[in-house]
PDB file of C-alpha atoms in Angstrom:
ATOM      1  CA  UNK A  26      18.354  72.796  72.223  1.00 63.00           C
ATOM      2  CA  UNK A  27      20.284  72.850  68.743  1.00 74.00           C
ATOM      3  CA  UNK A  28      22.157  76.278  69.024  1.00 94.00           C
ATOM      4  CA  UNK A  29      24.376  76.283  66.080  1.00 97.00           C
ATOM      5  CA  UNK A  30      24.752  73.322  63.734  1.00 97.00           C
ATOM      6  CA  UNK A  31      27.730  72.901  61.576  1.00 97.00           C
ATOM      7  CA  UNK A  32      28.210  70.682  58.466  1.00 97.00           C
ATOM      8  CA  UNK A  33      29.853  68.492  58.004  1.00 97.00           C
ATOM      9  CA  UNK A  34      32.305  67.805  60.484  1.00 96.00           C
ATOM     10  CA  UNK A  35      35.387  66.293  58.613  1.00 97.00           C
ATOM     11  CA  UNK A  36      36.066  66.701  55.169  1.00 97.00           C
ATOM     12  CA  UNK A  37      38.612  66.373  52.726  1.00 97.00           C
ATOM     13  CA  UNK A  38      38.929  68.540  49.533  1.00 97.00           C
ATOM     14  CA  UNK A  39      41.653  68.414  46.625  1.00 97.00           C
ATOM     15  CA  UNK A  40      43.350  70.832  45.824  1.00 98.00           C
ATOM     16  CA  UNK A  41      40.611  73.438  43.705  1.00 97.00           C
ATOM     17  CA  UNK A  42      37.190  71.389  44.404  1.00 97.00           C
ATOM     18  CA  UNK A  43      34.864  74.084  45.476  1.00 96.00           C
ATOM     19  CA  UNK A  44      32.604  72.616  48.204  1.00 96.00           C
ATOM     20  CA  UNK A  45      30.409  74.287  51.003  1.00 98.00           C
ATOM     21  CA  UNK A  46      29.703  74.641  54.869  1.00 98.00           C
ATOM     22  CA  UNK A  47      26.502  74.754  56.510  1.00 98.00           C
ATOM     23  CA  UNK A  48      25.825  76.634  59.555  1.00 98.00           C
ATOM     24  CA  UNK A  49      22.546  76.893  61.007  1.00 98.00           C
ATOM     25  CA  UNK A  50      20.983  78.661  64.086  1.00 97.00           C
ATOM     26  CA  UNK A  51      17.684  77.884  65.838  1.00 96.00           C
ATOM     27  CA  UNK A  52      18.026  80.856  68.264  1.00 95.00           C
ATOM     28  CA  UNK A  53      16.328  83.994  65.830  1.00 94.00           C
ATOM     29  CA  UNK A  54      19.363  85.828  66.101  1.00 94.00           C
ATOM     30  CA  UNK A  55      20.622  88.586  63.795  1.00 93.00           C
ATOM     31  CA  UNK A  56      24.399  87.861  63.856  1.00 93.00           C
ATOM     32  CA  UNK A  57      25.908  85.151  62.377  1.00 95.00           C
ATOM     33  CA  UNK A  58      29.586  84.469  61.666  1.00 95.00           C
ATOM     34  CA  UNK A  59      32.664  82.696  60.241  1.00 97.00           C
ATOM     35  CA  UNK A  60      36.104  81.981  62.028  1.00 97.00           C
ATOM     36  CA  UNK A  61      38.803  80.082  61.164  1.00 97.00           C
ATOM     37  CA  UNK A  62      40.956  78.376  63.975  1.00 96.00           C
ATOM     38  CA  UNK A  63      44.697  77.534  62.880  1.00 95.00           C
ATOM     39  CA  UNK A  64      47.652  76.356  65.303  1.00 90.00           C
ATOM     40  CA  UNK A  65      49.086  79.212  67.786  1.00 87.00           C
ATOM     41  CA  UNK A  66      46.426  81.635  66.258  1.00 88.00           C
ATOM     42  CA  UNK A  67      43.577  83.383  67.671  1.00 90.00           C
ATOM     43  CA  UNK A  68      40.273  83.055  65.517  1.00 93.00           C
ATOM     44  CA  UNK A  69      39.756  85.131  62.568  1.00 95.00           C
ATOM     45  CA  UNK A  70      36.865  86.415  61.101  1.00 93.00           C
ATOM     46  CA  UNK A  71      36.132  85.474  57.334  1.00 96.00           C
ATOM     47  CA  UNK A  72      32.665  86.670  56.980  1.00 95.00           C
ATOM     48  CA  UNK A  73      29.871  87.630  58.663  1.00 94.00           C
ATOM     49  CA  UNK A  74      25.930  88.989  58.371  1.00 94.00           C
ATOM     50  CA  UNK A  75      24.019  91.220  60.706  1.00 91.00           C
ATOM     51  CA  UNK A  76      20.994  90.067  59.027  1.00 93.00           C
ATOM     52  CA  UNK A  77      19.237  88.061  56.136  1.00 94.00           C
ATOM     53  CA  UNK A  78      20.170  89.807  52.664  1.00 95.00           C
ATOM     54  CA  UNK A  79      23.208  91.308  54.321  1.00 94.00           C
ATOM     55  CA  UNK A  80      26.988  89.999  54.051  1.00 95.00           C
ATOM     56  CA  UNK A  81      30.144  91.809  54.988  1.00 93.00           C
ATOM     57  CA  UNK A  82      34.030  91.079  54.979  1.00 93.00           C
ATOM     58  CA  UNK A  83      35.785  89.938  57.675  1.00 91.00           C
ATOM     59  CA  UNK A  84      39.687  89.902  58.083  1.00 90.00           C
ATOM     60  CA  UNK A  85      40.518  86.957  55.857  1.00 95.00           C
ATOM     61  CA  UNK A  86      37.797  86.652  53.220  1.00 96.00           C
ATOM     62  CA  UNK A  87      39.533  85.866  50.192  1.00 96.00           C
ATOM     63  CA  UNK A  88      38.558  82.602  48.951  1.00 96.00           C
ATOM     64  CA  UNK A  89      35.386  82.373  50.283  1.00 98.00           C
ATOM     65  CA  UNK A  90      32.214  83.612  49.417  1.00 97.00           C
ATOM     66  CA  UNK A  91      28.833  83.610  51.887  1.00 98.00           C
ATOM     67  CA  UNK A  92      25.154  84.305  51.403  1.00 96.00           C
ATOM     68  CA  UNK A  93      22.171  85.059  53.890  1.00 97.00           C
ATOM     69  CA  UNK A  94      18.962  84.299  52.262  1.00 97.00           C
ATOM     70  CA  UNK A  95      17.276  83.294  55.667  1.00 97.00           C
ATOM     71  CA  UNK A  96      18.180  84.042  59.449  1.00 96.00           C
ATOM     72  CA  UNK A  97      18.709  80.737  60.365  1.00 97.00           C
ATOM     73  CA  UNK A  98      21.479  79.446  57.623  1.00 98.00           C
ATOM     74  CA  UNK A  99      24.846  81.068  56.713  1.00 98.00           C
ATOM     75  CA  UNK A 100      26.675  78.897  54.377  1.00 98.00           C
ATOM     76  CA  UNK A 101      30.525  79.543  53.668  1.00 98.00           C
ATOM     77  CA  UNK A 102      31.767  78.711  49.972  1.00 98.00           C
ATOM     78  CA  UNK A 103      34.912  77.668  49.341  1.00 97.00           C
ATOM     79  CA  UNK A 104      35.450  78.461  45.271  1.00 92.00           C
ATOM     80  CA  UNK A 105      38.814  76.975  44.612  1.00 97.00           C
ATOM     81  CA  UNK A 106      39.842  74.999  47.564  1.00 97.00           C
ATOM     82  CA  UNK A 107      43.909  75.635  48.366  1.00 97.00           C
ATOM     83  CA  UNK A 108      45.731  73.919  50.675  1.00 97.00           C
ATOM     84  CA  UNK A 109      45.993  77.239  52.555  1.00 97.00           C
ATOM     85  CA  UNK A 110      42.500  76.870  53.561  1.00 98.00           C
ATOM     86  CA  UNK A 111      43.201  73.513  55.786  1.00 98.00           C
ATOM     87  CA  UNK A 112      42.007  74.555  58.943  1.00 98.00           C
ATOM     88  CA  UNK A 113      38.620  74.121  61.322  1.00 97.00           C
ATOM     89  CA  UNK A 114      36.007  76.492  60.518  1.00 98.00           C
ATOM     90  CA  UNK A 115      34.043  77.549  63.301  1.00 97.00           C
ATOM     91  CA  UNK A 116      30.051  79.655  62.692  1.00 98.00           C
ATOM     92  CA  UNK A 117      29.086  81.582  65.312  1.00 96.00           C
ATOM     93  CA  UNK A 118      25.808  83.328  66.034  1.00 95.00           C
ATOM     94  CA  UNK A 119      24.510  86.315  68.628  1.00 92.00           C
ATOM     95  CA  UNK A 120      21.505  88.008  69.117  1.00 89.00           C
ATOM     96  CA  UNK A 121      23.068  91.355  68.350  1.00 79.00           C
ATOM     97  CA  UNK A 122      26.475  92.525  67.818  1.00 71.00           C
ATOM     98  CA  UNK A 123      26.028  95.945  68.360  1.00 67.00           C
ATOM     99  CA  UNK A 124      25.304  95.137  72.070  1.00 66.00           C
ATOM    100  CA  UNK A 125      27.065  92.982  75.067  1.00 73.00           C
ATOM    101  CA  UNK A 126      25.847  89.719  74.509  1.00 81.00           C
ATOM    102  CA  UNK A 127      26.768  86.397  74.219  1.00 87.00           C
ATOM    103  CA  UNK A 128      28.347  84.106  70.907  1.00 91.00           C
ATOM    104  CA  UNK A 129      27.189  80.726  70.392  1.00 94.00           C
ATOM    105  CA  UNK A 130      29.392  78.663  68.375  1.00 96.00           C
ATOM    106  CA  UNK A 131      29.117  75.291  66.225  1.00 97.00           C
ATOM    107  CA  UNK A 132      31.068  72.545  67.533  1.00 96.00           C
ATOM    108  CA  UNK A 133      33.385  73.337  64.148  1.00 97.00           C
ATOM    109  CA  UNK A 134      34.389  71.704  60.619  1.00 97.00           C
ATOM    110  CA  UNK A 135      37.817  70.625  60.309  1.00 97.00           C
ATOM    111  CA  UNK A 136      38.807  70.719  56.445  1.00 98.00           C
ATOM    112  CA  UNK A 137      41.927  69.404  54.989  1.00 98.00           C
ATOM    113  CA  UNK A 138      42.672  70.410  51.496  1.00 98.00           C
ATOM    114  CA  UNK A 139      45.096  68.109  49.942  1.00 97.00           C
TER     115      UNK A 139
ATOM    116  CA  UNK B  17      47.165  97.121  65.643  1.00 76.00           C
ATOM    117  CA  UNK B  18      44.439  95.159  68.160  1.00 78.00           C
ATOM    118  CA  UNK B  19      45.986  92.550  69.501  1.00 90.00           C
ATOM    119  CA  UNK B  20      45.641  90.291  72.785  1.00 94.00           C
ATOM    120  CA  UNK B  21      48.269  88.160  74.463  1.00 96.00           C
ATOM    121  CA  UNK B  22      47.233  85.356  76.608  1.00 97.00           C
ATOM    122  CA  UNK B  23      50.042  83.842  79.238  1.00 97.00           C
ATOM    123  CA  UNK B  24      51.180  81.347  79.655  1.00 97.00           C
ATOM    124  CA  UNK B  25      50.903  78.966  76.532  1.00 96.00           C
ATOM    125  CA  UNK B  26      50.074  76.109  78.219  1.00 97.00           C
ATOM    126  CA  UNK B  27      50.003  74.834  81.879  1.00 97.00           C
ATOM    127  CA  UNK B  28      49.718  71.738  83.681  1.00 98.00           C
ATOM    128  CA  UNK B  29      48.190  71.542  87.216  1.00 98.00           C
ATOM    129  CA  UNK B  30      47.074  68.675  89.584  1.00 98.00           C
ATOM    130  CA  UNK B  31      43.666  68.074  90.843  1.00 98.00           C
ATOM    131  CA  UNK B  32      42.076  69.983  92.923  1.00 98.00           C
ATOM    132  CA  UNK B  33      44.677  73.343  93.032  1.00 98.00           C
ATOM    133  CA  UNK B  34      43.942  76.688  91.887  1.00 98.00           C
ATOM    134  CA  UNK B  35      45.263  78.254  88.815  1.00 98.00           C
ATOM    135  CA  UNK B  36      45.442  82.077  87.308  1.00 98.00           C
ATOM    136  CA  UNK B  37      45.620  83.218  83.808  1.00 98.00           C
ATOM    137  CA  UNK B  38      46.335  86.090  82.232  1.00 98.00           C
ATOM    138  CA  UNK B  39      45.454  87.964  79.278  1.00 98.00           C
ATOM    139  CA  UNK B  40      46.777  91.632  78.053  1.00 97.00           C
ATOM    140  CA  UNK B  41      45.439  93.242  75.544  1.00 95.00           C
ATOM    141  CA  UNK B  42      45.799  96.856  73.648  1.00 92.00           C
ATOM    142  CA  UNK B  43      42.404  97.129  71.236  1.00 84.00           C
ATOM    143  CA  UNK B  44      41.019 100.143  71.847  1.00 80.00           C
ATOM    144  CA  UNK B  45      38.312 101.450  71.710  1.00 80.00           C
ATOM    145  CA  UNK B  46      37.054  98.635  74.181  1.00 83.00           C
ATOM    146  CA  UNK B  47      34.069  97.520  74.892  1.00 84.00           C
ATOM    147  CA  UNK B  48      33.679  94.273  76.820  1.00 90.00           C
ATOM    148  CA  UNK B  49      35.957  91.219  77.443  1.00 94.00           C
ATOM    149  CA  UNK B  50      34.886  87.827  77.483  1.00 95.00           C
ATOM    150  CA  UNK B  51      36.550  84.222  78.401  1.00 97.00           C
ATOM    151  CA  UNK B  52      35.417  81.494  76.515  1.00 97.00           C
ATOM    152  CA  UNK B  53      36.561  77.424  77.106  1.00 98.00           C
ATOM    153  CA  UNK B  54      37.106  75.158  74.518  1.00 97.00           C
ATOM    154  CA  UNK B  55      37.371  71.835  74.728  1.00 96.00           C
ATOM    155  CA  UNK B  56      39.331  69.720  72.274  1.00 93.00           C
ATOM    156  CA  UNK B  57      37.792  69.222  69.305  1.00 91.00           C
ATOM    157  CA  UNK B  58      34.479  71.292  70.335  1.00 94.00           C
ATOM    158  CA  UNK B  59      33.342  75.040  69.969  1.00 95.00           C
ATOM    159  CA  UNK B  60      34.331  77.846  72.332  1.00 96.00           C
ATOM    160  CA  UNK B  61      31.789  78.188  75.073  1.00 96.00           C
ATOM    161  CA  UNK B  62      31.065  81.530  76.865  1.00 94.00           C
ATOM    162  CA  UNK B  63      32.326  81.667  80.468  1.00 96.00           C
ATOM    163  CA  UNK B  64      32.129  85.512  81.506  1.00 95.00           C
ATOM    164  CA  UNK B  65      31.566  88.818  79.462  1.00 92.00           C
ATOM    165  CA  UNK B  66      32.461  92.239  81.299  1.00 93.00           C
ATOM    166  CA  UNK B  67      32.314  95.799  80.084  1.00 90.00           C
ATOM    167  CA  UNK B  68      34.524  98.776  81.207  1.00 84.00           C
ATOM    168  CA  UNK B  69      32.701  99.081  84.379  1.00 88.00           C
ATOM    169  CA  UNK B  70      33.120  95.911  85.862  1.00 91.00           C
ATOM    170  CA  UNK B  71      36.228  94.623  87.671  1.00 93.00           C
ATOM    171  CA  UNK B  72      35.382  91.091  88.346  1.00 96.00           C
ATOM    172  CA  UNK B  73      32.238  88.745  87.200  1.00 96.00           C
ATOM    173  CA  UNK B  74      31.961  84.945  88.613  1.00 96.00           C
ATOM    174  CA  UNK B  75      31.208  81.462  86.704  1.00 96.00           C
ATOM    175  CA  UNK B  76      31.140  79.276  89.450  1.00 97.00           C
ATOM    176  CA  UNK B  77      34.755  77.909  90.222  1.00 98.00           C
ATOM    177  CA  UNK B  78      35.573  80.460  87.413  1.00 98.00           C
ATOM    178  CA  UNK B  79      36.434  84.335  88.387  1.00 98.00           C
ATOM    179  CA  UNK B  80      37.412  86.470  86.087  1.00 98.00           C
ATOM    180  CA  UNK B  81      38.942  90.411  86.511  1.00 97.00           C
ATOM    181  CA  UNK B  82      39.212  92.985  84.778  1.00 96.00           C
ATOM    182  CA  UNK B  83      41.586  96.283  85.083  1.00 94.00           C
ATOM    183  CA  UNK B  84      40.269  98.363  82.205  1.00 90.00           C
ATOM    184  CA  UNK B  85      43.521 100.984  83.063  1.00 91.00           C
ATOM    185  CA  UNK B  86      46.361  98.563  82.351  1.00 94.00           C
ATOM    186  CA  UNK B  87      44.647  96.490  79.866  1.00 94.00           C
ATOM    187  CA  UNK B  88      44.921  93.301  81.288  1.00 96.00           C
ATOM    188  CA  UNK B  89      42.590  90.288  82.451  1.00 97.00           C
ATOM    189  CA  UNK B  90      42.850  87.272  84.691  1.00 98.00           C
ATOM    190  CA  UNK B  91      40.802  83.963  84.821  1.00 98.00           C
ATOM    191  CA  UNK B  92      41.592  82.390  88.365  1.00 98.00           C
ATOM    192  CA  UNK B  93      40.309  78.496  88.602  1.00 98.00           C
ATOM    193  CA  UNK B  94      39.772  77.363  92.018  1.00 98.00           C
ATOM    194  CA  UNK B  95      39.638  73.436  92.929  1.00 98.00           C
ATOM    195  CA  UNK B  96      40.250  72.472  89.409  1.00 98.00           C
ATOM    196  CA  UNK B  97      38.754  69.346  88.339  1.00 98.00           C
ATOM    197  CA  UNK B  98      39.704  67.114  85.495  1.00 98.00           C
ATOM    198  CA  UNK B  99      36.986  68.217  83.447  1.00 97.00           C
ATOM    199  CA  UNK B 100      38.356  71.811  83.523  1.00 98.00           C
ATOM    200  CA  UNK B 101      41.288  70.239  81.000  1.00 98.00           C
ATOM    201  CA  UNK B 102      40.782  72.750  77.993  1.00 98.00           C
ATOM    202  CA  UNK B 103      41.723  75.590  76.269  1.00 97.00           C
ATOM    203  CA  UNK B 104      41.216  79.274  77.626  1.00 98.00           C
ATOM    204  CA  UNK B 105      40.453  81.710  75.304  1.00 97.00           C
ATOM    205  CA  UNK B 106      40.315  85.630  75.752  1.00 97.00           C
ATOM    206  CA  UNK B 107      38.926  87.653  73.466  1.00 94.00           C
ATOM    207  CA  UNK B 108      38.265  91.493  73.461  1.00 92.00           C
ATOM    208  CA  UNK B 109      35.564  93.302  71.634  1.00 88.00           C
ATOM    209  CA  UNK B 110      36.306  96.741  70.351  1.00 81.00           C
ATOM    210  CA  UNK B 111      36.339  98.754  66.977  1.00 71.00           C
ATOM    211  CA  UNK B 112      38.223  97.774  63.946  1.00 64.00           C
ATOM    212  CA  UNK B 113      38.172 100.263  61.078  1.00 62.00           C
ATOM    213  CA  UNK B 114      35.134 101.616  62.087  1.00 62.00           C
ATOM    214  CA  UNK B 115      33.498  98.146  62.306  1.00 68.00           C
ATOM    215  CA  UNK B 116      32.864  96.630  65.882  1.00 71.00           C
ATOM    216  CA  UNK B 117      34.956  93.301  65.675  1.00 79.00           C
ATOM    217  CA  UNK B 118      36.061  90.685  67.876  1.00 86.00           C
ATOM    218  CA  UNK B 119      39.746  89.927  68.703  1.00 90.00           C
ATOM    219  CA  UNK B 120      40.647  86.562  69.757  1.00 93.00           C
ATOM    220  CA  UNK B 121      43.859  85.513  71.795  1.00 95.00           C
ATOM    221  CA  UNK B 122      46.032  82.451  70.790  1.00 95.00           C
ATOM    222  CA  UNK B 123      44.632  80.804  74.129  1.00 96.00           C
ATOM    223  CA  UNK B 124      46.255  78.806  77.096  1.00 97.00           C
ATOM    224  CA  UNK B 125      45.612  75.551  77.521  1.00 97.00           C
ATOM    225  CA  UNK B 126      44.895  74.076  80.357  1.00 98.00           C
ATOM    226  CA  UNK B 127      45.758  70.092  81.564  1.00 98.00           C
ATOM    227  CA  UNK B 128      44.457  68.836  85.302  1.00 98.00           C
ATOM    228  CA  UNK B 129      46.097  65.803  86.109  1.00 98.00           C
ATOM    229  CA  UNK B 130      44.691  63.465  88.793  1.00 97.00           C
TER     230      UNK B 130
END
């Protein structure tokens, strides 16, 4: 039972390397997702897809870019890594997000940008 | 603006007591409310998930209510154990410029001591 697989777990960037994410999802669901977690705040949504070929914004997507070419990946680009961005990225997946059911989430990546 | 307010920050109880905790929250439209746990360093994992017409669902030692009227949520613990040491999470699915989206509280966290 994989669920969601994030990686890498740790990494550290300087300050405008560009580097990138991985999320993938054994489960053959449609909706897949990007959070970031920082101190005293809820998660935020950066990006997510309700399907292969299709991408939308979340509420904090500048910086990063995202692509769906399959159902099982969704990987999150960072272009110009900023130390802004130091946080732990979490990818979450559903069957359907138009309906009451259940997120899965990766165990996270936690990203410093120095 | 959607927002939800979990209470308290952060609690410390002993072995074996119960424990309540609280969650408000004002996005609306609403259409379901779930509690996830998180343990340090892992990904939020899905505890309960209740729609408008459901005033209390059950995870084992986990019970969770909802009162769809005022807006606010409870998670009651009963005979915590050590292993229930974690962070709380509430988070309220509704309708965010026209999008369905996901609204995450800040989280309480939770330490059992023996």
């Amino acid at each position: 039972n994989a669920g969601v697989t994030q990686t890498p777990k740790f990494q550290v960037l300087k300050t405008g390397q560009s580097m990138t994410l991985q999320c993938a999802q054994d489960m053959n669901h449609e909706y897949m997702s990007w959070y970031r977690q920082d101190p005293g705040m809820g998660l935020r949504l950066i990006h997510y897809s309700v399907g292969a070929g299709i991408t939308d914004q979340g509420e904090v997507p500048n910086g990063y870019n995202v692509s769906r070419s399959t159902t099982e990946d969704f990987p999150l680009r960072l272009l110009s890594a900023a130390p802004s961005q130091t946080s732990v990225y979490f990818c979450a997946s559903s069957y359907s997000h138009n309906k009451n059911t259940e997120a899965f989430f990766g165990q996270g990546t936690r990203l410093t940008v120095v | 603006k959607n927002q939800v307010e979990q209470s308290p920050q952060s609690l410390i109880i002993l072995e074996g007591k119960n424990c309540t905790l609280q969650c408000n929250y004002t996005v609306s439209p609403f259409s379901n409310l779930r509690w996830y746990k998180q343990d340090t360093g892992r990904g939020p994992v899905s505890l309960t998930i209740m729609t408008f017409s459901e005033n209390t669902k059950s995870n084992g030692r986990y019970t969770a209510t909802l009162d769809a009227d005022t807006k606010q949520s409870s998670l009651h613990i009963t005979a915590s154990q050590l292993s229930d040491s974690a962070s709380y999470i509430c988070v309220v699915s509704g309708f965010n410029t026209g999008r369905r989206a996901l609204t995450f509280g800040s989280g309480t966290r939770l330490q059992v001591q023996p």
